[in-house]
PDB file of C-alpha atoms in Angstrom:
ATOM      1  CA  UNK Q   1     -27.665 114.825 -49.337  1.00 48.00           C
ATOM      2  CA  UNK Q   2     -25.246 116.757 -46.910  1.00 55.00           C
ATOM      3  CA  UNK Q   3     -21.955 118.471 -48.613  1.00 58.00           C
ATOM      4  CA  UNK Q   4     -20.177 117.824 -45.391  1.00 64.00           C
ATOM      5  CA  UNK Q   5     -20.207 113.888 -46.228  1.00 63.00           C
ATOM      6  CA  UNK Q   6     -16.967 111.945 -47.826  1.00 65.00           C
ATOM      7  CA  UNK Q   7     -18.732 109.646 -49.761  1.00 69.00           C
ATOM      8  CA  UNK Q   8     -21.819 109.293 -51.915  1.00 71.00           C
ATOM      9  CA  UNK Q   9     -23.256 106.374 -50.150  1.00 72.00           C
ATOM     10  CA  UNK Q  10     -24.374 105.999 -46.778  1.00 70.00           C
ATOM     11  CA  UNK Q  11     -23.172 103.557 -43.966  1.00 65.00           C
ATOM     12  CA  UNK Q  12     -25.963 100.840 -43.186  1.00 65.00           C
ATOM     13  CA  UNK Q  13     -27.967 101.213 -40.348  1.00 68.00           C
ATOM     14  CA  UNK Q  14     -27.023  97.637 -39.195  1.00 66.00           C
ATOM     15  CA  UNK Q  15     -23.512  98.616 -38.761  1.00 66.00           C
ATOM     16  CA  UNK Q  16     -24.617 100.307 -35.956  1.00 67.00           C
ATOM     17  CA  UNK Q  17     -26.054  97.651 -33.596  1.00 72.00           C
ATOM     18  CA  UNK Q  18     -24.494  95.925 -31.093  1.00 74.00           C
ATOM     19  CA  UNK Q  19     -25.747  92.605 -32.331  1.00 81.00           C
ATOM     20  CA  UNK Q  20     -22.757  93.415 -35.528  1.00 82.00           C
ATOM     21  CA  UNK Q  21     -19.813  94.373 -32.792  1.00 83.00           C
ATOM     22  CA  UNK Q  22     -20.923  90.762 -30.722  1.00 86.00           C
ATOM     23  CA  UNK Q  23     -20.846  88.909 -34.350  1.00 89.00           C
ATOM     24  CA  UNK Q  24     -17.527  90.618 -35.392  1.00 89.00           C
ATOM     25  CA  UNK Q  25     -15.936  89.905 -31.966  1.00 90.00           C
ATOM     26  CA  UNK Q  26     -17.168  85.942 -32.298  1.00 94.00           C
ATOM     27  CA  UNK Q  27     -16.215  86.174 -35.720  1.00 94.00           C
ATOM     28  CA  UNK Q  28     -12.313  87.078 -34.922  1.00 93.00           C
ATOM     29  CA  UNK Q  29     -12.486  84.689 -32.161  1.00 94.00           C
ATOM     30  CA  UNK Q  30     -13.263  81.992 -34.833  1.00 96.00           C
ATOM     31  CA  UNK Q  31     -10.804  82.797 -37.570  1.00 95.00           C
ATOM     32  CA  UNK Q  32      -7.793  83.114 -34.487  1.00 93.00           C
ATOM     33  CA  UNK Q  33      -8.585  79.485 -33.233  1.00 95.00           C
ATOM     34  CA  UNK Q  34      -9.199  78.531 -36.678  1.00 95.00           C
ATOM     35  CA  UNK Q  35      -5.544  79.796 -37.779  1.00 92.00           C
ATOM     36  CA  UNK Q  36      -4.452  78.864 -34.348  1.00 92.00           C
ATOM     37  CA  UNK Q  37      -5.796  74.973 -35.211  1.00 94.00           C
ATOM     38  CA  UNK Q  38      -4.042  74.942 -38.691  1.00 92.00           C
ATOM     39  CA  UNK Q  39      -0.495  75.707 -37.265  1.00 91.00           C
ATOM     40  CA  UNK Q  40      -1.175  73.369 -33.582  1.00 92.00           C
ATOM     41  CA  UNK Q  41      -2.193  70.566 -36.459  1.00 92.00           C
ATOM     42  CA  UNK Q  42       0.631  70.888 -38.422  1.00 90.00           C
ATOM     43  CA  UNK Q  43       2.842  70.977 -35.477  1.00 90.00           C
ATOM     44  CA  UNK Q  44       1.356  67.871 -33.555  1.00 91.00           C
ATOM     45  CA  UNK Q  45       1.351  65.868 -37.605  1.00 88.00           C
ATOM     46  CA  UNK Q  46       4.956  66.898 -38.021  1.00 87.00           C
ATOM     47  CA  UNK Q  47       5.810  64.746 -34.670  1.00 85.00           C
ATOM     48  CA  UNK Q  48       4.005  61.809 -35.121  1.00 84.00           C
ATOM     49  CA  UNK Q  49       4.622  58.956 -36.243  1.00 81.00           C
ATOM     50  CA  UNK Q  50       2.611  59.102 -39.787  1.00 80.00           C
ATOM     51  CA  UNK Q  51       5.076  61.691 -40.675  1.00 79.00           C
ATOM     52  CA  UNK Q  52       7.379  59.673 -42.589  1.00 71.00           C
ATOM     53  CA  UNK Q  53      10.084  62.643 -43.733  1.00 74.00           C
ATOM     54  CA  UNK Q  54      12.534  64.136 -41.066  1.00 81.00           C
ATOM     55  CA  UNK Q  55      11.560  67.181 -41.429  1.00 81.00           C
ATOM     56  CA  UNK Q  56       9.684  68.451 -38.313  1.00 83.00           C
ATOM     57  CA  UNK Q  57       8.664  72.186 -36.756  1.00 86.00           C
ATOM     58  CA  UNK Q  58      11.109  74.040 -34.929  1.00 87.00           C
ATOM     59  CA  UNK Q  59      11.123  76.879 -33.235  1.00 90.00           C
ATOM     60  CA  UNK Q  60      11.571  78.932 -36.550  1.00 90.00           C
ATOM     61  CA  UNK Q  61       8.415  77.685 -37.049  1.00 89.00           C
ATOM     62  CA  UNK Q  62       6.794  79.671 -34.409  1.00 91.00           C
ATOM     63  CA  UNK Q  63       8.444  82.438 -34.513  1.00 93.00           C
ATOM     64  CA  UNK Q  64       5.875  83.967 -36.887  1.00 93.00           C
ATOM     65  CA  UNK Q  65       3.515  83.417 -34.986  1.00 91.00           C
ATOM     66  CA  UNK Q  66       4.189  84.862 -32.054  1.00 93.00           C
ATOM     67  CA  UNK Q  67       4.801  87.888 -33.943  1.00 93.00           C
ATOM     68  CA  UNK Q  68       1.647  88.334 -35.486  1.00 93.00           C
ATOM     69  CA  UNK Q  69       0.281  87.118 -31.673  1.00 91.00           C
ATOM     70  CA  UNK Q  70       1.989  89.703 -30.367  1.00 94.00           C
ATOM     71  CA  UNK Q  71       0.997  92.283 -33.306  1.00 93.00           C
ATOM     72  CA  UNK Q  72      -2.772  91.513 -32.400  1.00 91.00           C
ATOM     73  CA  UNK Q  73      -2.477  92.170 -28.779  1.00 91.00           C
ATOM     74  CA  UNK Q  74      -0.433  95.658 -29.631  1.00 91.00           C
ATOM     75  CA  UNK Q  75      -3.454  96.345 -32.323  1.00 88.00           C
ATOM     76  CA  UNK Q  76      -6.248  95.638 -30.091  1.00 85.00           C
ATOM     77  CA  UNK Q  77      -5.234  97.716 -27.046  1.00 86.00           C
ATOM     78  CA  UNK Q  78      -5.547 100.632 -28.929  1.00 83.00           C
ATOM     79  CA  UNK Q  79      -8.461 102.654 -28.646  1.00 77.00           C
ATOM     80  CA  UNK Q  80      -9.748 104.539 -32.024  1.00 74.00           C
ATOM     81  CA  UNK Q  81     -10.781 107.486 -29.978  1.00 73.00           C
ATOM     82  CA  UNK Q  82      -7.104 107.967 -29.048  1.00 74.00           C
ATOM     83  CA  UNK Q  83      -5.640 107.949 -33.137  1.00 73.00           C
ATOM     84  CA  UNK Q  84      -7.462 111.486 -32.823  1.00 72.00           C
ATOM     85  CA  UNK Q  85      -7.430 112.442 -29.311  1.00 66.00           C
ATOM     86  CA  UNK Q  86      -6.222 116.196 -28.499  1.00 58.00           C
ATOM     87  CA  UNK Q  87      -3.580 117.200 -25.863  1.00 52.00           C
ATOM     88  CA  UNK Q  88      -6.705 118.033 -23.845  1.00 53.00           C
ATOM     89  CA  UNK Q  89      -9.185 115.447 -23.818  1.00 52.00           C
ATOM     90  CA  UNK Q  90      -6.528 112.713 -21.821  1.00 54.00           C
ATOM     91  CA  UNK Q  91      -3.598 113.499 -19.720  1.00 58.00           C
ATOM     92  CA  UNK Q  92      -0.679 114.131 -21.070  1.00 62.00           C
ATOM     93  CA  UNK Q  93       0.456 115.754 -24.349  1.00 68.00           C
ATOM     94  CA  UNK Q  94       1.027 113.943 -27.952  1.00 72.00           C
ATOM     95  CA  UNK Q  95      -1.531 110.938 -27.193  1.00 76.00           C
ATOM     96  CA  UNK Q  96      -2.372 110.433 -30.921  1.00 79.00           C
ATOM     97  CA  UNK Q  97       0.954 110.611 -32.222  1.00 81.00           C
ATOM     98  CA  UNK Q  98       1.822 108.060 -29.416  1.00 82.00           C
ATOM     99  CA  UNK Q  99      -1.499 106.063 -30.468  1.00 82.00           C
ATOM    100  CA  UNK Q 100      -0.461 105.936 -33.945  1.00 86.00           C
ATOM    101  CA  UNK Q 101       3.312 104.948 -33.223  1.00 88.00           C
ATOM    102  CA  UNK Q 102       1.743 102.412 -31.480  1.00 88.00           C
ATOM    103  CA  UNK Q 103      -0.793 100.813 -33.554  1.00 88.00           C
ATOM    104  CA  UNK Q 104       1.740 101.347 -36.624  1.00 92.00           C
ATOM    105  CA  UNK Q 105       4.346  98.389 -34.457  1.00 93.00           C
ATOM    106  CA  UNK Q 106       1.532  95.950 -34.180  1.00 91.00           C
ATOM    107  CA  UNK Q 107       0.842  96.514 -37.675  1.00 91.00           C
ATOM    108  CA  UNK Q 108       4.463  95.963 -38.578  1.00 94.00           C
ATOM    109  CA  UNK Q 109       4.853  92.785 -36.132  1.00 94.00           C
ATOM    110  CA  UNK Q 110       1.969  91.330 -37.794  1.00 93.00           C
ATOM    111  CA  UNK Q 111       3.176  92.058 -41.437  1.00 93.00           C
ATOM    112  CA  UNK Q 112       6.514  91.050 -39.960  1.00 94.00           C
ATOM    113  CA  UNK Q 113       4.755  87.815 -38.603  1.00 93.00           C
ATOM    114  CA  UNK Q 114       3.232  87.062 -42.480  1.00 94.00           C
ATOM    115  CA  UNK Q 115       6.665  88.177 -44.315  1.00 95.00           C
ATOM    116  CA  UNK Q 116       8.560  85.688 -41.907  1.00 94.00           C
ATOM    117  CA  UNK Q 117       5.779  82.659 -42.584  1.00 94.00           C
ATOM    118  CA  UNK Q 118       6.420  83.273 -46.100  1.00 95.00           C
ATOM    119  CA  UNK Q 119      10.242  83.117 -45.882  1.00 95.00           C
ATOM    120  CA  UNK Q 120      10.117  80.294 -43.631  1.00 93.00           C
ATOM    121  CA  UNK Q 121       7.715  78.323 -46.524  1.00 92.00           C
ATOM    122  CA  UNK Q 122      10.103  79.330 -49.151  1.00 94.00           C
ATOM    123  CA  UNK Q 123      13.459  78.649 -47.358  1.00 93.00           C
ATOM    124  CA  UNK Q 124      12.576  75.212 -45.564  1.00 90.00           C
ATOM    125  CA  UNK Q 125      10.000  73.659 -47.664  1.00 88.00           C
ATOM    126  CA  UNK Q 126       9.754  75.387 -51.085  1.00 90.00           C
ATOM    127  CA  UNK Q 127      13.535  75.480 -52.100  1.00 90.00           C
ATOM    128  CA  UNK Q 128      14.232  71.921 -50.834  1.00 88.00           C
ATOM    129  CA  UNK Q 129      11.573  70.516 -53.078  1.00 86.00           C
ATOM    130  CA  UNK Q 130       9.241  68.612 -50.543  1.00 84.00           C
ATOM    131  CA  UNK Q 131       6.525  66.971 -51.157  1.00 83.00           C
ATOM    132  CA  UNK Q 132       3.011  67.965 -49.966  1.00 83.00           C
ATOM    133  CA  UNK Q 133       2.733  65.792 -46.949  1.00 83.00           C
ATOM    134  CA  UNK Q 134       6.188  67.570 -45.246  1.00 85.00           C
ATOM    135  CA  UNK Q 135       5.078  71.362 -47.483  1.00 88.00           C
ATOM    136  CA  UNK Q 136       1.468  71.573 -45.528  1.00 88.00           C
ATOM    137  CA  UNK Q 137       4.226  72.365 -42.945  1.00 90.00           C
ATOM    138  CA  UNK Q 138       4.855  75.914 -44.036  1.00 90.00           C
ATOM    139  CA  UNK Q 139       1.590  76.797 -45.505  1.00 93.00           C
ATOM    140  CA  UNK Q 140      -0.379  75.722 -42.169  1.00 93.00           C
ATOM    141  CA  UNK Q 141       1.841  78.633 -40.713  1.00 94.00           C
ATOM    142  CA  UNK Q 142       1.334  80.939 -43.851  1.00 95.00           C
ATOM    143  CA  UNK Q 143      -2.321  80.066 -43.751  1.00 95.00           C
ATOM    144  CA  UNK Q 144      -2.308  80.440 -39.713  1.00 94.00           C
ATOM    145  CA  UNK Q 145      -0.717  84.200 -39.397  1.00 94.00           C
ATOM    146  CA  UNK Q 146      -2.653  85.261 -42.398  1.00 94.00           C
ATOM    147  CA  UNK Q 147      -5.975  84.256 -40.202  1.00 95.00           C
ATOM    148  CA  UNK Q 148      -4.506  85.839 -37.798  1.00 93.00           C
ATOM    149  CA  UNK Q 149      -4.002  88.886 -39.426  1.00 92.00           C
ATOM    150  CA  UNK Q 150      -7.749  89.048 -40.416  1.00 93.00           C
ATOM    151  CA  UNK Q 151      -9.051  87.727 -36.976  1.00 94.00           C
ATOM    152  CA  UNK Q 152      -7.265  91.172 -35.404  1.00 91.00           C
ATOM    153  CA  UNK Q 153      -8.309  93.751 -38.077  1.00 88.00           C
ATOM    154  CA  UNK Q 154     -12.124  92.387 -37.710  1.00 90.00           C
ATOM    155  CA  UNK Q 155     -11.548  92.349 -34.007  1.00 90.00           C
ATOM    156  CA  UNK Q 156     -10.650  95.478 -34.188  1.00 85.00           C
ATOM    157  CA  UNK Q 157     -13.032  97.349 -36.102  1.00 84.00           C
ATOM    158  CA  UNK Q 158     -15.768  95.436 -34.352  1.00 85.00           C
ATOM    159  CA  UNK Q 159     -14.940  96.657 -30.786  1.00 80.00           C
ATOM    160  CA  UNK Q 160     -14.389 100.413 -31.958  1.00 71.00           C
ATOM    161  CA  UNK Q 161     -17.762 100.583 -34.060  1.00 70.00           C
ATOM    162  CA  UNK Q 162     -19.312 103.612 -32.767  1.00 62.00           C
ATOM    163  CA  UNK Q 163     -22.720 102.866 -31.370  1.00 53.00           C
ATOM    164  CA  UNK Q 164     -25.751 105.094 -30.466  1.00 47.00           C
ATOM    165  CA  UNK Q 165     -26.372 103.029 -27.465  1.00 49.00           C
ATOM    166  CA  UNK Q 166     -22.868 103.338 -25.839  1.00 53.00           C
ATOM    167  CA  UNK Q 167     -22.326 106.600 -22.942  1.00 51.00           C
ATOM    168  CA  UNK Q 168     -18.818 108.430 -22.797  1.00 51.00           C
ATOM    169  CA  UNK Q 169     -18.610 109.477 -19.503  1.00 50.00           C
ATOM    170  CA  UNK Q 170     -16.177 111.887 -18.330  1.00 50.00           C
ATOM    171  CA  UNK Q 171     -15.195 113.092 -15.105  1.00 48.00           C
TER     172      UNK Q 171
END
């Protein structure tokens, strides 16, 4: 066993092949349009006509949403290489710092996104006392950022598994 390892265990071999990164990039895409269908559903139920309360989404509703939409598109253009790039290897100095600021905002949109599904839950459907029918209302969009949330981390991670079979050229 090498001293110059972190942990005891090993990672497992299958992390490493780029049938995982395709599975972990169709697995994201399949919790986002599954937390994408949750809040659409409750949206498109709230204004029909089986909805018997007048209580309907607005666009306080979404705003959570697009936040944690937002946060995953922030997350997912960052590159892992450049949380630890040097003032050498890319142009320009402070890239990592920069990286880091950066990832850190998508981060906080998309907790921002979750926090304000919560509040809205709480504060519209909770605190009123609604019934279930009208309540699925707020925790389709607590249930949608939260896949969300899950769909960008896993997207993440899969497209910045390093891989044997991948070349880093440089000019």
């Amino acid at each position: 066993m090498s001293d110059h390892r972190l942990f005891r265990f090993q990672k497992p071999q299958w992390l490493n092949s780029p049938n995982t990164r395709t599975a972990g990039v169709y697995l994201a895409g399949a919790l986002f349009s599954l937390g994408f269908f949750f809040f659409v559903d409750a949206s498109t139920y709230s204004h029909s006509h089986l909805n018997g309360g007048n209580i309907h989404i607005k666009f306080v509703d979404w705003i959570p949403g697009i936040c944690s939409a937002l946060g995953m598109l922030v997350i997912n253009s960052i590159e892992k290489t450049r949380l630890s790039a040097d003032s050498y290897s890319y142009s320009g100095t402070g890239v990592a710092w920069k990286a880091r600021l950066v990832l850190f905002l998508g981060f906080a949109l998309m907790a921002g996104g979750l926090a304000g599904s919560v509040a809205v839950l709480v504060l519209k459907y909770l605190v009123p006392n609604y019934p279930f029918p009208t309540l699925y209302f707020g925790v389709a969009n607590v249930v949608a950022n939260g896949l969300i949330m899950i769909s960008s981390v896993v997207l993440w991670i899969s497209q910045n598994m390093e891989d044997d079979y991948t070349y880093n050229l440089a000019l």
